[in-house]
Structures are given as structure tokens and as C-alpha cells.
Amino acid sequence: MTRILLSLAVFVFFALCVYGMWHGWKRRQRKQAGLPAFPSTPAALGAPKLTTTGVYIGTTNAGNWQDRIQVGDIGHRAEATLSLVPEGVAIDRVGASPIFIPAGSVRDARTDRGLAGKVMFSEEGLLVVQWENEGHLFDTGFRGDDKDVYDEWVSALSQNPINTEGKA
């Protein structure tokens, strides 16, 4: 009888934990409901200048590496292909909707250690693109299969002429 009660107690504790996580996710979605809609991917994209494969980590409010955006399926991690095209940055995610960052929206690019609850051992474990959408700044993180290409990505995204406007 004691084992049954103990098993039941563990099950109830587990169910409460799952409910708490689900409730927190929904609360964050309600809190973020006022964010502007993310840009849609144009029907036709130019030839990619850079392409790499890896994992889309997530998008956060800029400056707050743990405040993951959870509207729609934006908060879902997924295997992805990251492409730098003339129109911007395209993230083609497996099993989730694509994400597109227009070239004029990119504000910064850097390597970082953590984003959206994902922490890497290396200081350069993630490629993070900071971009603006209707006055809101976002950080979008990507963990590439080949981290040796990060410098090339940061350099290419930093050369965006829009990035220099408004900077002292």
C-alpha cells in the first residue's frame, strides 16, 4: 500500500510540474501577444551569399537572453538552414514555420555564449543576430554545425549599410 501511495504522490508531483510549465508558457504567450507580427518570407529570394546548417535556438527580447519569444511557434527549437540572401536572413526550420529577418532590420551580429535558455561552453557557441521589428529589438540565436563560419557571418551582417545609421 505504501508503494502505491508513493507512486501516486510522484505521479501527482510530476503532473503538477507539467501543469506549471504549461501555465507559464501560456502566461508568457499572453504577455507577448502585443508584439508586432514577424515579417513573412518573400515569395522569391535571391541567391544565398552564405548558408550554414545547425539548430535555430530561439528569439528573445534584445538584451534579455532568457526572455524567449513564444508567440506562435517562434519559441520552438528546430534543425534549420540559415541563409544570408540579398533580401535578408532566412531561417528555414524543419517542422516549424520559416523565419525571415529583412536586411534593413539587422542591427548587429555577434557570437555569444547563451540565448533562450541554451548555454554553450564556448564564448563563441552561438551566432546571434540582433534585429528590429516595428520598434522592438530582438536577438535571434543559431547554433551552427560548423562554428568556423561565424566570423564570416558576423562580418557580412555587420557590413549591412543600414547597421551604420544612427550609430555614433
Coordinates of N, CA and C in Angstrom, one line a residue:
M1 N 0.8 -1.2 0.0 CA 0.0 0.0 0.0 C 0.9 1.3 0.0
T2 N 2.0 1.2 0.7 CA 2.9 2.4 0.8 C 3.5 2.7 -0.6
R3 N 3.8 1.6 -1.3 CA 4.4 1.8 -2.6 C 3.4 2.5 -3.6
I4 N 2.1 2.1 -3.4 CA 1.1 2.7 -4.3 C 0.9 4.2 -4.0
L5 N 0.9 4.5 -2.7 CA 0.8 5.9 -2.3 C 2.0 6.7 -2.7
L6 N 3.2 6.1 -2.6 CA 4.4 6.8 -3.0 C 4.4 7.0 -4.5
S7 N 4.0 6.0 -5.3 CA 3.9 6.1 -6.7 C 2.9 7.2 -7.1
L8 N 1.7 7.2 -6.4 CA 0.7 8.2 -6.7 C 1.2 9.6 -6.4
A9 N 1.9 9.7 -5.3 CA 2.5 11.0 -5.0 C 3.5 11.5 -6.0
V10 N 4.3 10.6 -6.5 CA 5.3 11.0 -7.5 C 4.6 11.4 -8.8
F11 N 3.6 10.7 -9.2 CA 2.8 11.0 -10.4 C 2.1 12.3 -10.2
V12 N 1.5 12.6 -9.1 CA 0.8 13.9 -8.9 C 1.8 15.0 -8.9
F13 N 3.0 14.8 -8.3 CA 4.1 15.9 -8.3 C 4.5 16.1 -9.8
F14 N 4.7 15.1 -10.6 CA 5.1 15.2 -12.0 C 4.0 15.9 -12.7
A15 N 2.7 15.6 -12.5 CA 1.6 16.2 -13.2 C 1.6 17.7 -12.9
L16 N 1.8 18.1 -11.6 CA 1.8 19.5 -11.2 C 3.0 20.3 -11.9
C17 N 4.1 19.6 -12.0 CA 5.2 20.2 -12.7 C 4.9 20.5 -14.1
V18 N 4.4 19.5 -14.8 CA 4.0 19.7 -16.2 C 2.9 20.8 -16.3
Y19 N 1.9 20.8 -15.5 CA 0.9 21.9 -15.5 C 1.6 23.3 -15.3
G20 N 2.5 23.4 -14.3 CA 3.1 24.6 -14.0 C 3.9 25.1 -15.3
M21 N 4.6 24.2 -15.9 CA 5.4 24.6 -17.1 C 4.4 25.1 -18.2
W22 N 3.3 24.4 -18.4 CA 2.3 24.7 -19.5 C 1.7 26.1 -19.1
H23 N 1.4 26.3 -17.9 CA 0.8 27.5 -17.4 C 1.7 28.7 -17.6
G24 N 3.0 28.5 -17.3 CA 4.0 29.5 -17.5 C 4.2 29.9 -19.0
W25 N 4.2 28.9 -19.9 CA 4.3 29.1 -21.3 C 3.1 29.9 -21.8
K26 N 1.9 29.6 -21.4 CA 0.7 30.3 -21.8 C 0.7 31.7 -21.3
R27 N 1.1 31.9 -20.0 CA 1.2 33.3 -19.5 C 2.2 34.1 -20.3
R28 N 3.3 33.6 -20.6 CA 4.3 34.3 -21.4 C 3.7 34.6 -22.8
Q29 N 3.0 33.7 -23.4 CA 2.3 34.0 -24.7 C 1.4 35.1 -24.6
R30 N 0.6 35.2 -23.5 CA -0.4 36.3 -23.3 C 0.3 37.6 -23.2
K31 N 1.4 37.6 -22.4 CA 2.2 38.8 -22.2 C 2.8 39.3 -23.5
Q32 N 3.2 38.4 -24.4 CA 3.8 38.8 -25.6 C 2.9 39.0 -26.8
A33 N 1.6 38.9 -26.5 CA 0.6 38.9 -27.6 C 0.6 40.3 -28.3
G34 N 1.1 41.3 -27.7 CA 1.1 42.7 -28.3 C 2.3 42.9 -29.2
L35 N 3.2 42.0 -29.3 CA 4.4 42.2 -30.1 C 4.0 42.2 -31.6
P36 N 4.7 43.0 -32.4 CA 4.4 43.1 -33.8 C 4.6 41.7 -34.5
A37 N 3.8 41.5 -35.5 CA 3.9 40.2 -36.3 C 5.3 40.1 -36.9
F38 N 5.9 38.9 -36.9 CA 7.2 38.8 -37.5 C 7.0 38.9 -39.0
P39 N 8.1 39.4 -39.7 CA 8.0 39.5 -41.2 C 7.8 38.1 -41.9
S40 N 7.1 38.1 -42.9 CA 6.9 36.9 -43.7 C 8.1 36.8 -44.7
T41 N 8.4 35.6 -45.1 CA 9.4 35.3 -46.1 C 8.9 35.7 -47.4
P42 N 9.7 36.5 -48.2 CA 9.3 36.9 -49.5 C 9.1 35.6 -50.4
A43 N 8.2 35.7 -51.4 CA 8.0 34.6 -52.3 C 9.2 34.2 -53.0
A44 N 10.0 35.1 -53.4 CA 11.3 34.8 -54.2 C 12.4 35.4 -53.4
L45 N 13.5 34.6 -53.2 CA 14.7 35.1 -52.6 C 15.8 35.0 -53.6
G46 N 16.8 35.9 -53.5 CA 17.9 35.9 -54.3 C 18.9 34.7 -53.9
A47 N 19.9 34.6 -54.7 CA 20.9 33.5 -54.4 C 21.6 33.8 -53.1
P48 N 21.7 32.7 -52.2 CA 22.4 32.9 -50.9 C 23.9 33.3 -51.1
K49 N 24.3 34.3 -50.2 CA 25.7 34.6 -50.2 C 26.4 33.7 -49.2
L50 N 25.7 33.3 -48.1 CA 26.2 32.4 -47.1 C 25.1 31.4 -46.7
T51 N 25.5 30.2 -46.4 CA 24.5 29.2 -46.0 C 25.2 28.3 -45.0
T52 N 24.5 28.0 -43.9 CA 25.0 27.0 -42.9 C 23.9 26.3 -42.3
T53 N 24.1 25.1 -41.8 CA 23.1 24.3 -41.2 C 23.4 24.2 -39.7
G54 N 22.4 23.9 -38.9 CA 22.5 23.8 -37.5 C 21.2 23.8 -36.8
V55 N 21.1 24.5 -35.7 CA 19.8 24.5 -34.9 C 19.4 25.9 -34.6
Y56 N 18.2 26.2 -34.9 CA 17.6 27.5 -34.5 C 17.4 27.4 -33.0
I57 N 18.0 28.3 -32.2 CA 17.8 28.2 -30.8 C 16.6 28.9 -30.3
G58 N 16.4 30.1 -30.8 CA 15.2 30.9 -30.4 C 15.4 32.3 -30.6
T59 N 14.4 33.1 -30.3 CA 14.4 34.5 -30.4 C 14.0 35.1 -29.1
T60 N 14.7 36.1 -28.6 CA 14.4 36.7 -27.3 C 14.3 38.2 -27.5
N61 N 13.8 38.9 -26.5 CA 13.8 40.4 -26.5 C 15.3 40.7 -26.3
A62 N 15.8 41.7 -27.1 CA 17.2 42.0 -27.1 C 17.6 42.5 -25.7
G63 N 18.8 42.0 -25.3 CA 19.3 42.4 -24.0 C 18.9 41.5 -22.9
N64 N 17.9 40.6 -23.1 CA 17.4 39.7 -22.1 C 17.5 38.3 -22.6
W65 N 18.6 37.6 -22.5 CA 18.9 36.4 -23.1 C 18.0 35.2 -22.7
Q66 N 17.2 35.4 -21.7 CA 16.3 34.3 -21.3 C 14.9 34.6 -21.5
D67 N 14.5 35.8 -22.1 CA 13.2 36.1 -22.3 C 12.8 35.7 -23.7
R68 N 12.6 34.4 -23.9 CA 12.3 33.8 -25.2 C 10.9 34.2 -25.7
I69 N 10.9 34.6 -27.0 CA 9.6 34.9 -27.6 C 8.9 33.6 -27.9
Q70 N 7.6 33.5 -27.4 CA 6.9 32.3 -27.5 C 5.5 32.5 -28.3
V71 N 5.4 33.5 -29.0 CA 4.2 33.7 -29.8 C 4.2 32.8 -31.0
G72 N 3.2 32.1 -31.3 CA 3.1 31.1 -32.4 C 4.2 30.0 -32.1
D73 N 4.9 29.6 -33.2 CA 5.9 28.6 -33.0 C 7.3 29.2 -33.0
I74 N 7.4 30.5 -32.8 CA 8.7 31.2 -32.8 C 9.6 30.6 -31.7
G75 N 9.1 30.2 -30.6 CA 9.8 29.7 -29.5 C 10.3 28.3 -29.6
H76 N 9.9 27.6 -30.7 CA 10.3 26.2 -30.8 C 11.7 26.0 -31.5
R77 N 12.5 25.3 -30.8 CA 13.9 25.0 -31.4 C 13.7 24.0 -32.5
A78 N 14.5 24.1 -33.5 CA 14.4 23.2 -34.6 C 15.7 23.1 -35.4
E79 N 15.9 22.0 -36.0 CA 17.0 21.9 -37.0 C 16.7 22.9 -38.1
A80 N 17.7 23.6 -38.6 CA 17.4 24.7 -39.6 C 18.6 24.9 -40.5
T81 N 18.3 25.6 -41.6 CA 19.3 26.1 -42.5 C 19.3 27.6 -42.5
L82 N 20.4 28.2 -42.2 CA 20.5 29.7 -42.1 C 21.1 30.2 -43.4
S83 N 20.4 31.1 -44.1 CA 20.9 31.6 -45.4 C 20.9 33.2 -45.3
L84 N 22.0 33.7 -45.8 CA 22.1 35.2 -46.0 C 21.8 35.4 -47.5
V85 N 20.7 36.0 -47.7 CA 20.3 36.4 -49.1 C 20.2 37.9 -49.2
P86 N 20.2 38.4 -50.5 CA 20.2 39.9 -50.6 C 19.0 40.5 -49.8
E87 N 17.9 39.8 -49.7 CA 16.7 40.4 -49.0 C 16.9 40.4 -47.5
G88 N 17.8 39.6 -46.9 CA 17.9 39.5 -45.5 C 18.4 38.1 -45.1
V89 N 18.0 37.7 -43.9 CA 18.4 36.4 -43.3 C 17.2 35.5 -43.3
A90 N 17.3 34.3 -43.9 CA 16.3 33.4 -44.0 C 16.6 32.2 -43.1
I91 N 15.7 31.8 -42.2 CA 15.9 30.6 -41.4 C 14.8 29.6 -41.7
D92 N 15.2 28.5 -42.4 CA 14.3 27.5 -42.9 C 14.4 26.4 -41.8
R93 N 13.3 26.3 -41.0 CA 13.3 25.4 -39.9 C 12.6 24.1 -40.3
V94 N 13.1 22.9 -39.8 CA 12.5 21.7 -40.0 C 11.3 21.5 -39.0
G95 N 10.1 21.2 -39.5 CA 9.0 21.0 -38.7 C 8.4 22.2 -38.0
A96 N 8.8 23.4 -38.5 CA 8.3 24.7 -37.9 C 8.3 25.7 -39.1
S97 N 7.6 26.8 -38.8 CA 7.5 27.8 -39.9 C 8.8 28.5 -40.1
P98 N 9.1 29.0 -41.3 CA 10.4 29.7 -41.5 C 10.3 31.0 -40.8
I99 N 11.5 31.6 -40.6 CA 11.7 32.9 -40.0 C 12.5 33.7 -41.0
F100 N 12.1 35.0 -41.2 CA 12.8 35.8 -42.1 C 13.1 37.2 -41.4
I101 N 14.3 37.6 -41.5 CA 14.8 38.9 -41.0 C 15.2 39.8 -42.1
P102 N 14.4 40.8 -42.4 CA 14.7 41.7 -43.6 C 16.1 42.3 -43.4
A103 N 16.8 42.5 -44.5 CA 18.2 43.1 -44.4 C 18.2 44.5 -43.7
G104 N 17.2 45.3 -43.9 CA 17.1 46.6 -43.3 C 16.8 46.6 -41.8
S105 N 16.4 45.4 -41.3 CA 16.1 45.3 -39.9 C 17.3 44.8 -39.1
V106 N 18.3 44.3 -39.7 CA 19.5 43.8 -38.9 C 20.3 45.0 -38.3
R107 N 20.5 44.9 -37.0 CA 21.2 45.9 -36.3 C 22.6 45.5 -35.8
D108 N 22.8 44.2 -35.6 CA 24.1 43.8 -35.1 C 24.2 42.3 -35.3
A109 N 25.4 41.8 -35.2 CA 25.6 40.3 -35.3 C 26.8 40.0 -34.4
R110 N 26.7 39.0 -33.6 CA 27.8 38.6 -32.7 C 27.8 37.1 -32.4
T111 N 28.9 36.7 -31.8 CA 28.8 35.4 -31.2 C 28.6 35.5 -29.7
D112 N 28.0 34.5 -29.2 CA 27.6 34.6 -27.8 C 27.7 33.2 -27.1
R113 N 27.6 33.2 -25.8 CA 27.6 32.0 -25.0 C 26.3 31.4 -24.8
G114 N 25.2 32.3 -24.7 CA 23.9 31.7 -24.3 C 22.8 32.6 -24.9
L115 N 21.6 31.9 -25.1 CA 20.4 32.6 -25.5 C 19.3 31.7 -25.3
A116 N 18.2 32.2 -24.9 CA 16.9 31.5 -24.8 C 17.1 30.2 -24.0
G117 N 17.8 30.3 -22.9 CA 18.0 29.1 -22.0 C 19.0 28.1 -22.5
K118 N 19.7 28.4 -23.6 CA 20.7 27.5 -24.1 C 22.0 28.1 -23.8
V119 N 22.9 27.4 -23.1 CA 24.2 27.9 -22.7 C 25.2 27.0 -23.3
M120 N 26.2 27.5 -23.9 CA 27.3 26.8 -24.5 C 28.6 27.0 -23.7
F121 N 29.5 26.0 -23.8 CA 30.7 26.1 -23.0 C 31.6 27.2 -23.6
S122 N 31.6 27.3 -24.9 CA 32.5 28.2 -25.6 C 31.8 29.6 -25.7
E123 N 32.6 30.7 -25.6 CA 32.1 32.0 -25.8 C 31.5 32.3 -27.1
E124 N 32.0 31.5 -28.1 CA 31.5 31.6 -29.5 C 30.7 30.5 -29.9
G125 N 29.8 30.0 -29.0 CA 29.0 28.8 -29.3 C 27.8 29.1 -30.2
L126 N 27.3 30.4 -30.1 CA 26.1 30.7 -30.8 C 26.3 31.9 -31.7
L127 N 25.6 32.0 -32.8 CA 25.6 33.1 -33.7 C 24.3 33.9 -33.4
V128 N 24.4 35.1 -33.0 CA 23.2 35.9 -32.6 C 23.1 37.1 -33.5
V129 N 21.9 37.2 -34.1 CA 21.6 38.4 -34.9 C 20.6 39.3 -34.2
Q130 N 21.0 40.5 -34.0 CA 20.1 41.5 -33.3 C 19.4 42.2 -34.5
W131 N 18.0 42.3 -34.4 CA 17.3 43.0 -35.4 C 16.1 43.7 -34.8
E132 N 15.5 44.6 -35.6 CA 14.5 45.5 -35.2 C 13.2 45.2 -36.0
N133 N 12.1 45.1 -35.3 CA 10.8 44.9 -36.0 C 9.8 45.9 -35.3
E134 N 9.4 46.9 -36.1 CA 8.4 47.9 -35.6 C 8.8 48.5 -34.2
G135 N 10.0 48.9 -34.1 CA 10.5 49.5 -32.8 C 10.9 48.5 -31.7
H136 N 10.7 47.2 -31.9 CA 11.1 46.3 -30.9 C 12.4 45.6 -31.4
L137 N 13.4 45.5 -30.4 CA 14.7 44.8 -30.8 C 14.6 43.4 -30.3
F138 N 15.0 42.5 -31.2 CA 15.1 41.0 -30.9 C 16.5 40.5 -31.1
D139 N 16.8 39.4 -30.4 CA 18.0 38.7 -30.6 C 17.6 37.3 -31.1
T140 N 18.1 36.8 -32.2 CA 17.8 35.5 -32.8 C 19.1 34.7 -32.8
G141 N 19.0 33.5 -32.1 CA 20.2 32.7 -32.0 C 20.2 31.4 -32.8
F142 N 21.4 31.1 -33.3 CA 21.5 29.9 -34.1 C 22.8 29.2 -33.7
R143 N 22.8 27.9 -33.5 CA 24.0 27.1 -33.2 C 24.3 26.3 -34.5
G144 N 25.4 26.8 -35.2 CA 25.8 26.2 -36.4 C 26.5 24.8 -36.2
D145 N 26.4 24.0 -37.2 CA 27.1 22.7 -37.2 C 28.6 23.0 -37.3
D146 N 29.0 24.1 -38.1 CA 30.4 24.5 -38.3 C 30.5 25.9 -37.7
K147 N 31.1 26.0 -36.5 CA 31.3 27.3 -35.9 C 32.4 28.1 -36.5
D148 N 33.2 27.5 -37.4 CA 34.2 28.3 -38.0 C 33.7 29.3 -39.0
V149 N 32.4 29.3 -39.3 CA 31.9 30.2 -40.3 C 31.3 31.4 -39.6
Y150 N 31.3 31.5 -38.3 CA 30.7 32.6 -37.5 C 31.3 33.9 -37.8
D151 N 32.6 33.9 -37.9 CA 33.3 35.2 -38.2 C 32.8 35.8 -39.6
E152 N 32.7 34.9 -40.5 CA 32.2 35.3 -41.9 C 30.8 35.9 -41.8
W153 N 30.0 35.2 -41.0 CA 28.6 35.7 -40.8 C 28.6 37.1 -40.1
V154 N 29.3 37.2 -39.1 CA 29.3 38.5 -38.3 C 29.8 39.6 -39.2
S155 N 30.9 39.3 -40.0 CA 31.4 40.3 -40.9 C 30.4 40.7 -41.9
A156 N 29.8 39.7 -42.5 CA 28.8 40.0 -43.6 C 27.6 40.8 -43.1
L157 N 27.1 40.4 -41.9 CA 25.9 41.1 -41.4 C 26.3 42.5 -40.8
S158 N 27.5 42.7 -40.4 CA 28.0 44.0 -39.9 C 28.2 45.0 -41.0
Q159 N 28.4 44.5 -42.3 CA 28.6 45.3 -43.4 C 27.3 45.9 -44.0
N160 N 26.2 45.5 -43.4 CA 24.9 45.9 -43.9 C 24.9 47.5 -43.7
P161 N 24.7 48.2 -44.8 CA 24.7 49.7 -44.7 C 23.7 50.2 -43.7
I162 N 22.6 49.6 -43.5 CA 21.5 50.0 -42.5 C 22.1 50.0 -41.1
N163 N 23.0 49.1 -40.8 CA 23.6 49.0 -39.4 C 24.3 50.2 -39.0
T164 N 24.9 51.0 -39.9 CA 25.7 52.1 -39.5 C 24.8 53.4 -39.3
E165 N 23.5 53.4 -39.7 CA 22.7 54.5 -39.5 C 22.4 54.6 -38.0
G166 N 22.4 55.8 -37.5 CA 22.0 56.0 -36.1 C 23.1 55.6 -35.1
K167 N 24.2 55.1 -35.5 CA 25.3 54.7 -34.6 C 26.3 55.8 -34.5
A168 N 26.8 56.1 -33.3 CA 27.8 57.1 -33.1 C 29.2 56.6 -33.5

